[in-house]
mmCIF file of C-alpha atoms and ligand atoms in Angstrom:
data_model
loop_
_atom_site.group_PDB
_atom_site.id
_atom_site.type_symbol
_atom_site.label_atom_id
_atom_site.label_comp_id
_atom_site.label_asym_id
_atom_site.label_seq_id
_atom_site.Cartn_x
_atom_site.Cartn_y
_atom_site.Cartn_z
ATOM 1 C CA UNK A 1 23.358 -3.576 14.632
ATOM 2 C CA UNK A 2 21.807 -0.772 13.234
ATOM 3 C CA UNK A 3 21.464 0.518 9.512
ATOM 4 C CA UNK A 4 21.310 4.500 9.761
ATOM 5 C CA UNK A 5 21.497 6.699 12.731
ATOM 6 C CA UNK A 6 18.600 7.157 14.944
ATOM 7 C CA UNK A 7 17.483 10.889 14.145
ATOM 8 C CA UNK A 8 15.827 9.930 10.876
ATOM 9 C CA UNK A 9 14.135 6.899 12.463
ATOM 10 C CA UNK A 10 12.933 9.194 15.258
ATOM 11 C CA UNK A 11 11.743 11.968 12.418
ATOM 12 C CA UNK A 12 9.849 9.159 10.433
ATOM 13 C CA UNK A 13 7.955 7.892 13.911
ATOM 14 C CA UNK A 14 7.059 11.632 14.346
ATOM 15 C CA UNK A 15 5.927 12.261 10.774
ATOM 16 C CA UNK A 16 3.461 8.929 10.276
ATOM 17 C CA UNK A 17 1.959 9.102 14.351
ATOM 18 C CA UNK A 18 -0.674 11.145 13.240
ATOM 19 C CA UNK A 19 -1.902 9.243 10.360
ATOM 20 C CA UNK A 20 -2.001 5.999 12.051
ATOM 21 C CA UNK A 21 -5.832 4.991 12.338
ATOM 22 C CA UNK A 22 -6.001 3.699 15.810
ATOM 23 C CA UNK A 23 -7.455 -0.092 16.028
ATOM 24 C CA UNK A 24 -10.857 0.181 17.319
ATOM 25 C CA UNK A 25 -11.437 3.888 16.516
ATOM 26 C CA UNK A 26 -14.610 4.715 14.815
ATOM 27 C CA UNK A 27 -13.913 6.679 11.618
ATOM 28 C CA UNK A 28 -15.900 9.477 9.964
ATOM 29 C CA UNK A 29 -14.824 10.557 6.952
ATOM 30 C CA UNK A 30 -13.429 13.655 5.801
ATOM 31 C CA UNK A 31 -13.813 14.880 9.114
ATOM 32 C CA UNK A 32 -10.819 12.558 10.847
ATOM 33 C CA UNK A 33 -8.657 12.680 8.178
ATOM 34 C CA UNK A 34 -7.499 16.451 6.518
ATOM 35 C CA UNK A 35 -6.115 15.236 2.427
ATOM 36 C CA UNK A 36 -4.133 18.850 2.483
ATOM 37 C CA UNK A 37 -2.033 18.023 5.814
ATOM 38 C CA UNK A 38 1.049 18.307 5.258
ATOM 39 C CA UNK A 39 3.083 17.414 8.683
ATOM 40 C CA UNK A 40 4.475 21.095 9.566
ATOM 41 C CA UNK A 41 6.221 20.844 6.149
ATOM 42 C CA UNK A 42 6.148 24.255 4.010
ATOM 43 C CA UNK A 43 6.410 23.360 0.712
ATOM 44 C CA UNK A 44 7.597 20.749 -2.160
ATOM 45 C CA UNK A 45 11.273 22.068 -1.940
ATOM 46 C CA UNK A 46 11.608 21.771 2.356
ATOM 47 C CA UNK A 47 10.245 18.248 1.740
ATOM 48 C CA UNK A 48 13.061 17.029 -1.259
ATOM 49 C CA UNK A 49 15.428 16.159 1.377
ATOM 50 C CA UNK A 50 13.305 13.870 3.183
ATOM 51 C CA UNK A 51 11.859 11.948 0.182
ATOM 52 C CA UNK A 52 15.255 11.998 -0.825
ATOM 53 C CA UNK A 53 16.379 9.866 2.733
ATOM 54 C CA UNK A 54 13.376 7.864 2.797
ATOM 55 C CA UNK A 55 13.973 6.325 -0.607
ATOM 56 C CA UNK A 56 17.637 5.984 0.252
ATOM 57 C CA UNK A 57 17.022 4.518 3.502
ATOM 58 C CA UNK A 58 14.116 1.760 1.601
ATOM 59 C CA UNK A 59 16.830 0.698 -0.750
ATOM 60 C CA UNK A 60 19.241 -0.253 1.697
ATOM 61 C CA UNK A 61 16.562 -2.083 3.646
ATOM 62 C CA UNK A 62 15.033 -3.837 0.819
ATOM 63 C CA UNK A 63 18.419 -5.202 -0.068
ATOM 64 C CA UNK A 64 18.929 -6.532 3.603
ATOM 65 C CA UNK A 65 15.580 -7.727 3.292
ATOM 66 C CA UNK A 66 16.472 -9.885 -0.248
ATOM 67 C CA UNK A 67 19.366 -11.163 1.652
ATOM 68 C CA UNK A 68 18.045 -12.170 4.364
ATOM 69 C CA UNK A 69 15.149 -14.197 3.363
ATOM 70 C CA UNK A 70 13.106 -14.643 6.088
ATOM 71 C CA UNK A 71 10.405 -11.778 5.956
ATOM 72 C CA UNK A 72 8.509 -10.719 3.183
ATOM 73 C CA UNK A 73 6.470 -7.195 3.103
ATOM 74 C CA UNK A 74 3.200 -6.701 1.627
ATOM 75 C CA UNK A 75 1.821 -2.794 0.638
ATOM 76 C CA UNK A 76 -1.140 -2.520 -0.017
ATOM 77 C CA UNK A 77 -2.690 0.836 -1.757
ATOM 78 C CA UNK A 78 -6.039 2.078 -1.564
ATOM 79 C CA UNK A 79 -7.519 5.229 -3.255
ATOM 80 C CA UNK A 80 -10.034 6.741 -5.177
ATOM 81 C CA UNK A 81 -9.101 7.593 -8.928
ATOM 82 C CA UNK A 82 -6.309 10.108 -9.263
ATOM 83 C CA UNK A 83 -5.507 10.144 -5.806
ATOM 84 C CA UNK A 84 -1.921 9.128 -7.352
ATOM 85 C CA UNK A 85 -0.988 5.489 -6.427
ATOM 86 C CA UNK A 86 0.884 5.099 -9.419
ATOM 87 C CA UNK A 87 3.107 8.305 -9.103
ATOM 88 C CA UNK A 88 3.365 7.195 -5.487
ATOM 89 C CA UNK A 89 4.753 3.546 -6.385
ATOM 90 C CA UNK A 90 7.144 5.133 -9.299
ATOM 91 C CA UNK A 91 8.842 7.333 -6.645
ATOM 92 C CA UNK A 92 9.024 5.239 -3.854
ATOM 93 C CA UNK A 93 10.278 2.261 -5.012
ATOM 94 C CA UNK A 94 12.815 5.010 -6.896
ATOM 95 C CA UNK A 95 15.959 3.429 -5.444
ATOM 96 C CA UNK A 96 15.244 -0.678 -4.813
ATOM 97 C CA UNK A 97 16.107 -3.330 -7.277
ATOM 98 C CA UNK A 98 13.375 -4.351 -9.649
ATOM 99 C CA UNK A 99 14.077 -7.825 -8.619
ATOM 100 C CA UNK A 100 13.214 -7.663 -5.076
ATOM 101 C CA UNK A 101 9.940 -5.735 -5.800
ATOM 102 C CA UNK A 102 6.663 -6.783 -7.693
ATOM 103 C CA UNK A 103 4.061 -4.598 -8.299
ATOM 104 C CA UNK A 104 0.053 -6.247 -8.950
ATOM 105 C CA UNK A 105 -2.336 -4.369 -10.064
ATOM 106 C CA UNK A 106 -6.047 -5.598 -9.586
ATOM 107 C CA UNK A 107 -8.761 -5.059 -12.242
ATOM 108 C CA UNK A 108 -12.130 -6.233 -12.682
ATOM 109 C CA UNK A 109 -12.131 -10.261 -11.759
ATOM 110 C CA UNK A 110 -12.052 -12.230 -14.481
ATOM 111 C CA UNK A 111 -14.596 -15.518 -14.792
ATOM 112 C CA UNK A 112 -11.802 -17.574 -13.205
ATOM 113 C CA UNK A 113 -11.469 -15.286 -10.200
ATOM 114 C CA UNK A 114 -15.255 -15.177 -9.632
ATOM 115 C CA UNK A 115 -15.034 -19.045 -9.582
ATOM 116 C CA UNK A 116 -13.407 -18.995 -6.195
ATOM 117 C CA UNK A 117 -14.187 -17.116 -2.862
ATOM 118 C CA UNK A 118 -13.031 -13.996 -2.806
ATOM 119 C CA UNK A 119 -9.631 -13.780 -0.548
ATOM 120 C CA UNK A 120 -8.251 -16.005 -3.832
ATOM 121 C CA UNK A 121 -6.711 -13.695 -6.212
ATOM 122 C CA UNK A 122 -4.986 -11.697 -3.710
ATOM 123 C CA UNK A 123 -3.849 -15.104 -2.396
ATOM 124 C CA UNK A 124 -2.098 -16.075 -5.343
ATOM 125 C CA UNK A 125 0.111 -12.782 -5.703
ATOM 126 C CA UNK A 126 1.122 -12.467 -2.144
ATOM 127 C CA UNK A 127 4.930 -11.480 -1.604
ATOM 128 C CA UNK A 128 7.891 -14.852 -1.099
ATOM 129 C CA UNK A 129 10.189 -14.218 1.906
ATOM 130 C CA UNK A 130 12.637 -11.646 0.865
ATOM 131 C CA UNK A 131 9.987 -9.895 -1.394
ATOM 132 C CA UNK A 132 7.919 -6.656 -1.482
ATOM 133 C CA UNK A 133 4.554 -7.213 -3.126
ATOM 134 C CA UNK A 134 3.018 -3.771 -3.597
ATOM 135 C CA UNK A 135 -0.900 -4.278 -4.400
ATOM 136 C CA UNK A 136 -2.155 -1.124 -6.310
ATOM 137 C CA UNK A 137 -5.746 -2.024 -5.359
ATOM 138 C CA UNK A 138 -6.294 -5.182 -3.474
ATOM 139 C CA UNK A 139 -8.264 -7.352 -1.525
ATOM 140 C CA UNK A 140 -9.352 -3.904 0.267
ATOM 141 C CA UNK A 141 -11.943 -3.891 -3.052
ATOM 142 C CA UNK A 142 -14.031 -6.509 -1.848
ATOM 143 C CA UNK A 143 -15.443 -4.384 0.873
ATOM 144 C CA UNK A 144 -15.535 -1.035 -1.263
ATOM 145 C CA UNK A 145 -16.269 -1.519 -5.196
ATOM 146 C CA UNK A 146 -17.945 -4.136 -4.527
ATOM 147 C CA UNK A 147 -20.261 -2.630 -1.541
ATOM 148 C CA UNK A 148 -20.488 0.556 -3.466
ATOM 149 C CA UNK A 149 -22.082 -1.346 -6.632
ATOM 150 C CA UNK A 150 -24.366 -4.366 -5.379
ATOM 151 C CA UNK A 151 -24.582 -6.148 -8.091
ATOM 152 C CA UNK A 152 -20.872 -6.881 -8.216
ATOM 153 C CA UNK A 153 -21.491 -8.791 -5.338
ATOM 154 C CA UNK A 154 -24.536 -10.756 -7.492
ATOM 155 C CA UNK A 155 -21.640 -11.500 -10.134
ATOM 156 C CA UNK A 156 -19.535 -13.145 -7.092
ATOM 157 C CA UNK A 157 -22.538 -15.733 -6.606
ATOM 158 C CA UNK A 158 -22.109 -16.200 -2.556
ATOM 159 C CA UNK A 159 -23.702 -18.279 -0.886
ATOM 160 C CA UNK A 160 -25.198 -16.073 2.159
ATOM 161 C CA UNK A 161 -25.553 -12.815 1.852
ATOM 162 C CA UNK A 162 -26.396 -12.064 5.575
ATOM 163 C CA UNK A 163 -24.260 -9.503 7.113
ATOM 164 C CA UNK A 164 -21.723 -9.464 4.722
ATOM 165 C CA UNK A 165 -19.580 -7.285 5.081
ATOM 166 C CA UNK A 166 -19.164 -7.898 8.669
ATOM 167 C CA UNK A 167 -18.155 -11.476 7.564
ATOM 168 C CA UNK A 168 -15.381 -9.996 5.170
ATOM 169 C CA UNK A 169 -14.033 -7.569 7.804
ATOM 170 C CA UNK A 170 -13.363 -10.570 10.163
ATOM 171 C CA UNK A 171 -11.650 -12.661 7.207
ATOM 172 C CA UNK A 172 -10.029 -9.818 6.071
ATOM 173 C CA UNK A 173 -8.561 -9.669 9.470
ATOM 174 C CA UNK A 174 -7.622 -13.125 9.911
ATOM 175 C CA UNK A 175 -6.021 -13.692 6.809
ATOM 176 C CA UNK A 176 -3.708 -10.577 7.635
ATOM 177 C CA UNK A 177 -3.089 -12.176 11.221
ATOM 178 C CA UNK A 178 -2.114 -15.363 9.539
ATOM 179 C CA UNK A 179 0.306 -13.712 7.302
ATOM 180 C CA UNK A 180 2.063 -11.414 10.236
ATOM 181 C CA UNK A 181 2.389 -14.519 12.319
ATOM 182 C CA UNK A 182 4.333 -16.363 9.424
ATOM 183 C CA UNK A 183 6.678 -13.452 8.808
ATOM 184 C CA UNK A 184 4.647 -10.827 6.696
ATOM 185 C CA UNK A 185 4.265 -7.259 7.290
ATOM 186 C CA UNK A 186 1.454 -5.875 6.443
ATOM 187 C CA UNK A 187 1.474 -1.912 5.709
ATOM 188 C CA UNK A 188 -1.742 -0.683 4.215
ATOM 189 C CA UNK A 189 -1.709 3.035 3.075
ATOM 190 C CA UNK A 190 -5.311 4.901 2.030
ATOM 191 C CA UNK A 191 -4.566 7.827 -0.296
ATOM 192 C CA UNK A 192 -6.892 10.204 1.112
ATOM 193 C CA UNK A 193 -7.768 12.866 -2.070
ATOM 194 C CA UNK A 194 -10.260 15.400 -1.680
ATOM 195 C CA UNK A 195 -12.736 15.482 -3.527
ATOM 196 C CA UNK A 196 -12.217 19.248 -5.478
ATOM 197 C CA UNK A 197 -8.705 17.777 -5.732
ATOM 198 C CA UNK A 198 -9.860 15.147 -7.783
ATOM 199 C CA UNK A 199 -11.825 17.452 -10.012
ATOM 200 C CA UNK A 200 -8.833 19.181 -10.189
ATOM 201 C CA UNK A 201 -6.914 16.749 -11.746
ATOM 202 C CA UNK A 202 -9.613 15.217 -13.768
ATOM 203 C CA UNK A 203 -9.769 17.907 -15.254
ATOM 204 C CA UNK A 204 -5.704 18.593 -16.075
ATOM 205 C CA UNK A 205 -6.673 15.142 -17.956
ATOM 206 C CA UNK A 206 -8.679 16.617 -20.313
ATOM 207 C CA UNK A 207 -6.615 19.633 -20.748
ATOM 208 C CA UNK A 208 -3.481 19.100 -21.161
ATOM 209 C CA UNK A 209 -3.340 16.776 -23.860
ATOM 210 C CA UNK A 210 0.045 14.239 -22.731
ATOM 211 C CA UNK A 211 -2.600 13.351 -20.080
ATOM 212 C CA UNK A 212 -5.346 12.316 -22.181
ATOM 213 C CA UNK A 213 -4.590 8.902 -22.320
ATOM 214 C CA UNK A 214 -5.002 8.351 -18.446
ATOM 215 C CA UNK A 215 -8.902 9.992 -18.980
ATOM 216 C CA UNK A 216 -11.454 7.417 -18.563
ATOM 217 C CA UNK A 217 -15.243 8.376 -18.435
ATOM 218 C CA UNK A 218 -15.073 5.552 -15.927
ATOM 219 C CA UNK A 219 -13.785 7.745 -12.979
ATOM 220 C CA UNK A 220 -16.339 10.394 -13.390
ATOM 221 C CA UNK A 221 -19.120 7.749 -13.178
ATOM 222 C CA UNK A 222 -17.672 6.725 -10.242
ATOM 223 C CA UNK A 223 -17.331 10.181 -8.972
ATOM 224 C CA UNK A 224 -20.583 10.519 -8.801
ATOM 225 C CA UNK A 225 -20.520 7.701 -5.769
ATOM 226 C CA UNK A 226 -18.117 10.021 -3.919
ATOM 227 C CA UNK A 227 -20.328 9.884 -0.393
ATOM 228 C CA UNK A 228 -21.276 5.937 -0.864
ATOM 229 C CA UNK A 229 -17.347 5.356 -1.379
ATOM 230 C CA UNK A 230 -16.581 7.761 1.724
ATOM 231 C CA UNK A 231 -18.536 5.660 3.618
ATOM 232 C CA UNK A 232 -17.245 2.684 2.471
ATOM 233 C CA UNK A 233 -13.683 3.633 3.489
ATOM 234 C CA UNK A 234 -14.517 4.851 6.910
ATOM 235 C CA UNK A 235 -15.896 1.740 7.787
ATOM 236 C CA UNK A 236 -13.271 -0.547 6.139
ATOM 237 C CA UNK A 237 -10.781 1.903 8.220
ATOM 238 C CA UNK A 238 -13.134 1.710 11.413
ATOM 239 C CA UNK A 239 -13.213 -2.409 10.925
ATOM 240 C CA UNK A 240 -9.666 -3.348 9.649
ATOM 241 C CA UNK A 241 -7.034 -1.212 10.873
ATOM 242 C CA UNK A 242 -5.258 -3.795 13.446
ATOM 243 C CA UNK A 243 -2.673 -4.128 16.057
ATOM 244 C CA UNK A 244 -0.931 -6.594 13.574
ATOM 245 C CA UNK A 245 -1.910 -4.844 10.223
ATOM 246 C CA UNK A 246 -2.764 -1.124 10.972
ATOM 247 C CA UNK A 247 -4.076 1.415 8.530
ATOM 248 C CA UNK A 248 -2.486 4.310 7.566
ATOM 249 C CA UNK A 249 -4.471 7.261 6.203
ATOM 250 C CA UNK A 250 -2.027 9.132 3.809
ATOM 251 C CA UNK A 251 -2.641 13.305 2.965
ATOM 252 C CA UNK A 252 -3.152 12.875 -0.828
ATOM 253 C CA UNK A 253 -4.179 16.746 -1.683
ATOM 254 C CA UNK A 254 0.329 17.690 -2.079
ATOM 255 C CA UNK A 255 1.785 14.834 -4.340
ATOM 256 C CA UNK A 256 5.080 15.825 -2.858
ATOM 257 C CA UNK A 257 4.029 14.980 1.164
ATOM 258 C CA UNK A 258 1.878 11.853 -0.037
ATOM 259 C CA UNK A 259 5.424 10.639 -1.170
ATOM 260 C CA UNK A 260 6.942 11.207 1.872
ATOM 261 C CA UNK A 261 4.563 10.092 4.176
ATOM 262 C CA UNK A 262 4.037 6.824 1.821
ATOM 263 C CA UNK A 263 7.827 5.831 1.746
ATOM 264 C CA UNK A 264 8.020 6.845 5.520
ATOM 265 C CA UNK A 265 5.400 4.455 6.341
ATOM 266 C CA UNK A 266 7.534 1.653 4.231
ATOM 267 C CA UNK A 267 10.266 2.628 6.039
ATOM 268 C CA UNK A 268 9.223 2.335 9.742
ATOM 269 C CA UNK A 269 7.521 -1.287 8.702
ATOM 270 C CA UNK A 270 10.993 -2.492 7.138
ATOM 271 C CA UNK A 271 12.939 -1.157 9.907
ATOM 272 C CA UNK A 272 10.753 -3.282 12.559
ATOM 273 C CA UNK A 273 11.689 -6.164 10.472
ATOM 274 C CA UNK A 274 15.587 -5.035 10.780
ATOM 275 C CA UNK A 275 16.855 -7.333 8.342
ATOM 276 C CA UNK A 276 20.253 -8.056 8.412
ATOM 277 C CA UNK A 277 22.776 -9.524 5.955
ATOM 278 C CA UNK A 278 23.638 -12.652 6.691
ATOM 279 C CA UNK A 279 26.836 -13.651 8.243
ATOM 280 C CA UNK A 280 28.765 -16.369 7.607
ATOM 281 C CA UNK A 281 30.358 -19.177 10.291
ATOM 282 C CA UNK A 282 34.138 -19.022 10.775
ATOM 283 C CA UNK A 283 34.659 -22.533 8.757
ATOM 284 C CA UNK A 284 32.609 -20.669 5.584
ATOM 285 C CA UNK A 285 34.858 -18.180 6.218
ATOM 286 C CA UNK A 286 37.966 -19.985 6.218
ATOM 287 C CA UNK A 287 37.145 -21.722 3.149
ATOM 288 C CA UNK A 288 36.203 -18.350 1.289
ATOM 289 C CA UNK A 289 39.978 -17.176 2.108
ATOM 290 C CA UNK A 290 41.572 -20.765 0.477
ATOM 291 C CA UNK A 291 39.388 -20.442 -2.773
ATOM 292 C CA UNK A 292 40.298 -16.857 -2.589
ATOM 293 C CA UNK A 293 43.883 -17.442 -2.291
ATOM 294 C CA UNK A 294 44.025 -20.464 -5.064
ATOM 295 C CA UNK A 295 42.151 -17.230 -6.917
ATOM 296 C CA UNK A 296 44.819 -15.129 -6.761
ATOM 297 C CA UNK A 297 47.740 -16.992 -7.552
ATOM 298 C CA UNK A 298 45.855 -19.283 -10.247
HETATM 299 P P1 ATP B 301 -5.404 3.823 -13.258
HETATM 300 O O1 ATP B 301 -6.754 4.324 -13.643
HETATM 301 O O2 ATP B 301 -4.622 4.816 -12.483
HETATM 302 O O3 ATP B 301 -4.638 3.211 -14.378
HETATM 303 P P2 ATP B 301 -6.859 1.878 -11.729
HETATM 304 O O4 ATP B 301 -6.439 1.061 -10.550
HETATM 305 O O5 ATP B 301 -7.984 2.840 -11.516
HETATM 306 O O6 ATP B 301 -5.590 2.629 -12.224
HETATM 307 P P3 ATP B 301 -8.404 0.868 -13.898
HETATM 308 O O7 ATP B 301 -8.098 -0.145 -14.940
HETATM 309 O O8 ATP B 301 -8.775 2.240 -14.286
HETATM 310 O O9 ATP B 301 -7.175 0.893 -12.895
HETATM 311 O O10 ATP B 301 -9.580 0.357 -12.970
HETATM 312 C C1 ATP B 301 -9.620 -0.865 -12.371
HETATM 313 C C2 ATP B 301 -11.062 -1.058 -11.953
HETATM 314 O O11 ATP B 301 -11.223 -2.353 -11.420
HETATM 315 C C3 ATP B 301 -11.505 -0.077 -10.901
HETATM 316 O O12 ATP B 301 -12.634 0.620 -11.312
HETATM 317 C C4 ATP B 301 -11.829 -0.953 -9.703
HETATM 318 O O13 ATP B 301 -12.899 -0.475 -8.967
HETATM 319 C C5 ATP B 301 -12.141 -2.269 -10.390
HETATM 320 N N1 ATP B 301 -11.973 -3.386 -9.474
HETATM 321 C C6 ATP B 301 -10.886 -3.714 -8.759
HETATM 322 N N2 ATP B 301 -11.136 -4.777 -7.970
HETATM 323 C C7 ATP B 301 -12.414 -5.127 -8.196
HETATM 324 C C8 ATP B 301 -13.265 -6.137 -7.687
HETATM 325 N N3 ATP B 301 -12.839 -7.005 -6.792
HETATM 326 N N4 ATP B 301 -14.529 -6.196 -8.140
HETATM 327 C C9 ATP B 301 -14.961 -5.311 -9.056
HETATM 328 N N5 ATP B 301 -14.219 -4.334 -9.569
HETATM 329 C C10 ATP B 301 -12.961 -4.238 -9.155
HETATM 330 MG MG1 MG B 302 -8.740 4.104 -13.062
#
């Protein structure tokens, strides 16, 4: 049984090919990925339509996926600041019941997170069967924050410190394939921003004063670690993006197409699940028509 004709299905494979990053490619960053690509489409107004479907088309799958209960889906979001992961999960998740959905987002650890290894936090939040967890920032810090500033990893007090990050990659990886293999999807989206679009709209922070509140002095310090961060990514990207739990690299530059191509994305992942309502067996049926009858003449 299928949910929605093929066409858009075959549109959303087209659209998200391209910013697939191939398990066991080596990526360089910016040079593989281009934040202003906007997949053939003109402008804001020829993309509406689409955004409009692709939300549609996630709020009839998430409700299949409530009722059915067997799969769970995990989205994780990665960016640099004002890259726009919240404006990305406000109009995705647009159309889905708040009950099916639950958005984490990760901060500094507390004491009690630094206590345990470092998969644990993310452990604790992951998504029941029938759920979407979205994680705006996740374990995906571990390897990037946390390489980018060394003495975060000090704060952590490991044990070893010998190839490190190596070591994360491959428990990064295993603790994704244990999830797929008991019924989670994985779909892990990189905002890719440029970096004059950043300045761009750090600045429209400063300026325009109903966006004042978001400014944080914060993201300009961490500006200034725009290469080390680039690097970062490409080899998180280059190390993590599996057959089971591939990366996608998401055009960041045009809020408009990052919306697309982030609920597109979403889409394709929930529609290899193909959750179905379930049916019931003739005897549940026959039984719903008795109560249903004393119902109507009671
Ligand atoms: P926004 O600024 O849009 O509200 P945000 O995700 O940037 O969202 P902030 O409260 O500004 O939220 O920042 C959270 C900070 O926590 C980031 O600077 C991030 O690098 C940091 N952080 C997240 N995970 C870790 C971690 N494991 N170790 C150290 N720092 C972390
Ligand atoms: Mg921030």
């Amino acid at each position: 049984m299928t949910t929605v004709p093929n066409q858009p299905r075959d549109r959303i494979a087209e659209l998200i090919a391209p910013l697939r990053v191939r398990p066991g490619a080596t990526v360089r960053l910016p040079k593989d990925f281009d934040p202003g690509y906007t997949g053939g489409i003109s402008d804001k107004e020829a993309g509406v339509e689409l955004l409009q479907r692709g939300v549609t088309m996630l709020a009839d799958l998430q409700s299949r996926l409530a009722a059915q209960q067997t799969d769970g889906l995990l989205v994780v979001l990665q960016a640099l600041d004002a890259a726009g992961k919240d404006g990305t999960i406000r109009h995705v998740m647009s159309g889905v019941n708040p009950q099916g959905v639950r958005v984490h987002s990760f901060k500094v650890p507390s004491a009690e997170e630094l206590d345990h290894d470092f998969l644990w936090r993310y452990g604790c939040r992951l998504p029941a069967r029938g759920e979407i967890a979205i994680f705006n920032r996740s374990h995906y810090e571990e390897v990037l924050v946390v390489r980018v500033h060394k003495e975060l990893l000090d704060r952590q007090r490991v044990p070893r410190k010998g190839a490190v990050w190596r070591r994360r990659f491959e428990a990064i990886n295993a603790f994704e394939r244990h999830l797929t293999g008991n019924g989670f999807r994985i779909v892990k989206l990189f905002l890719n921003v440029s970096k004059e679009e950043q300045r761009k709209r750090l600045l429209a922070r400063i300026d325009r004063p109903e966006k004042n509140w978001k400014f944080s002095e914060a993201d300009i310090r961490e500006r200034g670690y725009w290469r080390d961060y680039q690097r970062a990514y490409a080899d998180m990207l280059t190390h993590t993006s599996t057959e089971h739990a591939p990366w996608h690299v998401i055009p960041a530059d045009h809020k408009w197409f990052s919306r697309i191509a982030a609920a597109a994305v979403i889409v394709n992942a929930l529609d290899g699940i193909d959750p179905q309502y379930p049916v019931v067996d003739t005897q549940a049926r026959r039984e719903l028509l008795e109560v249903r009858d004393a119902l109507e003449h009671g």
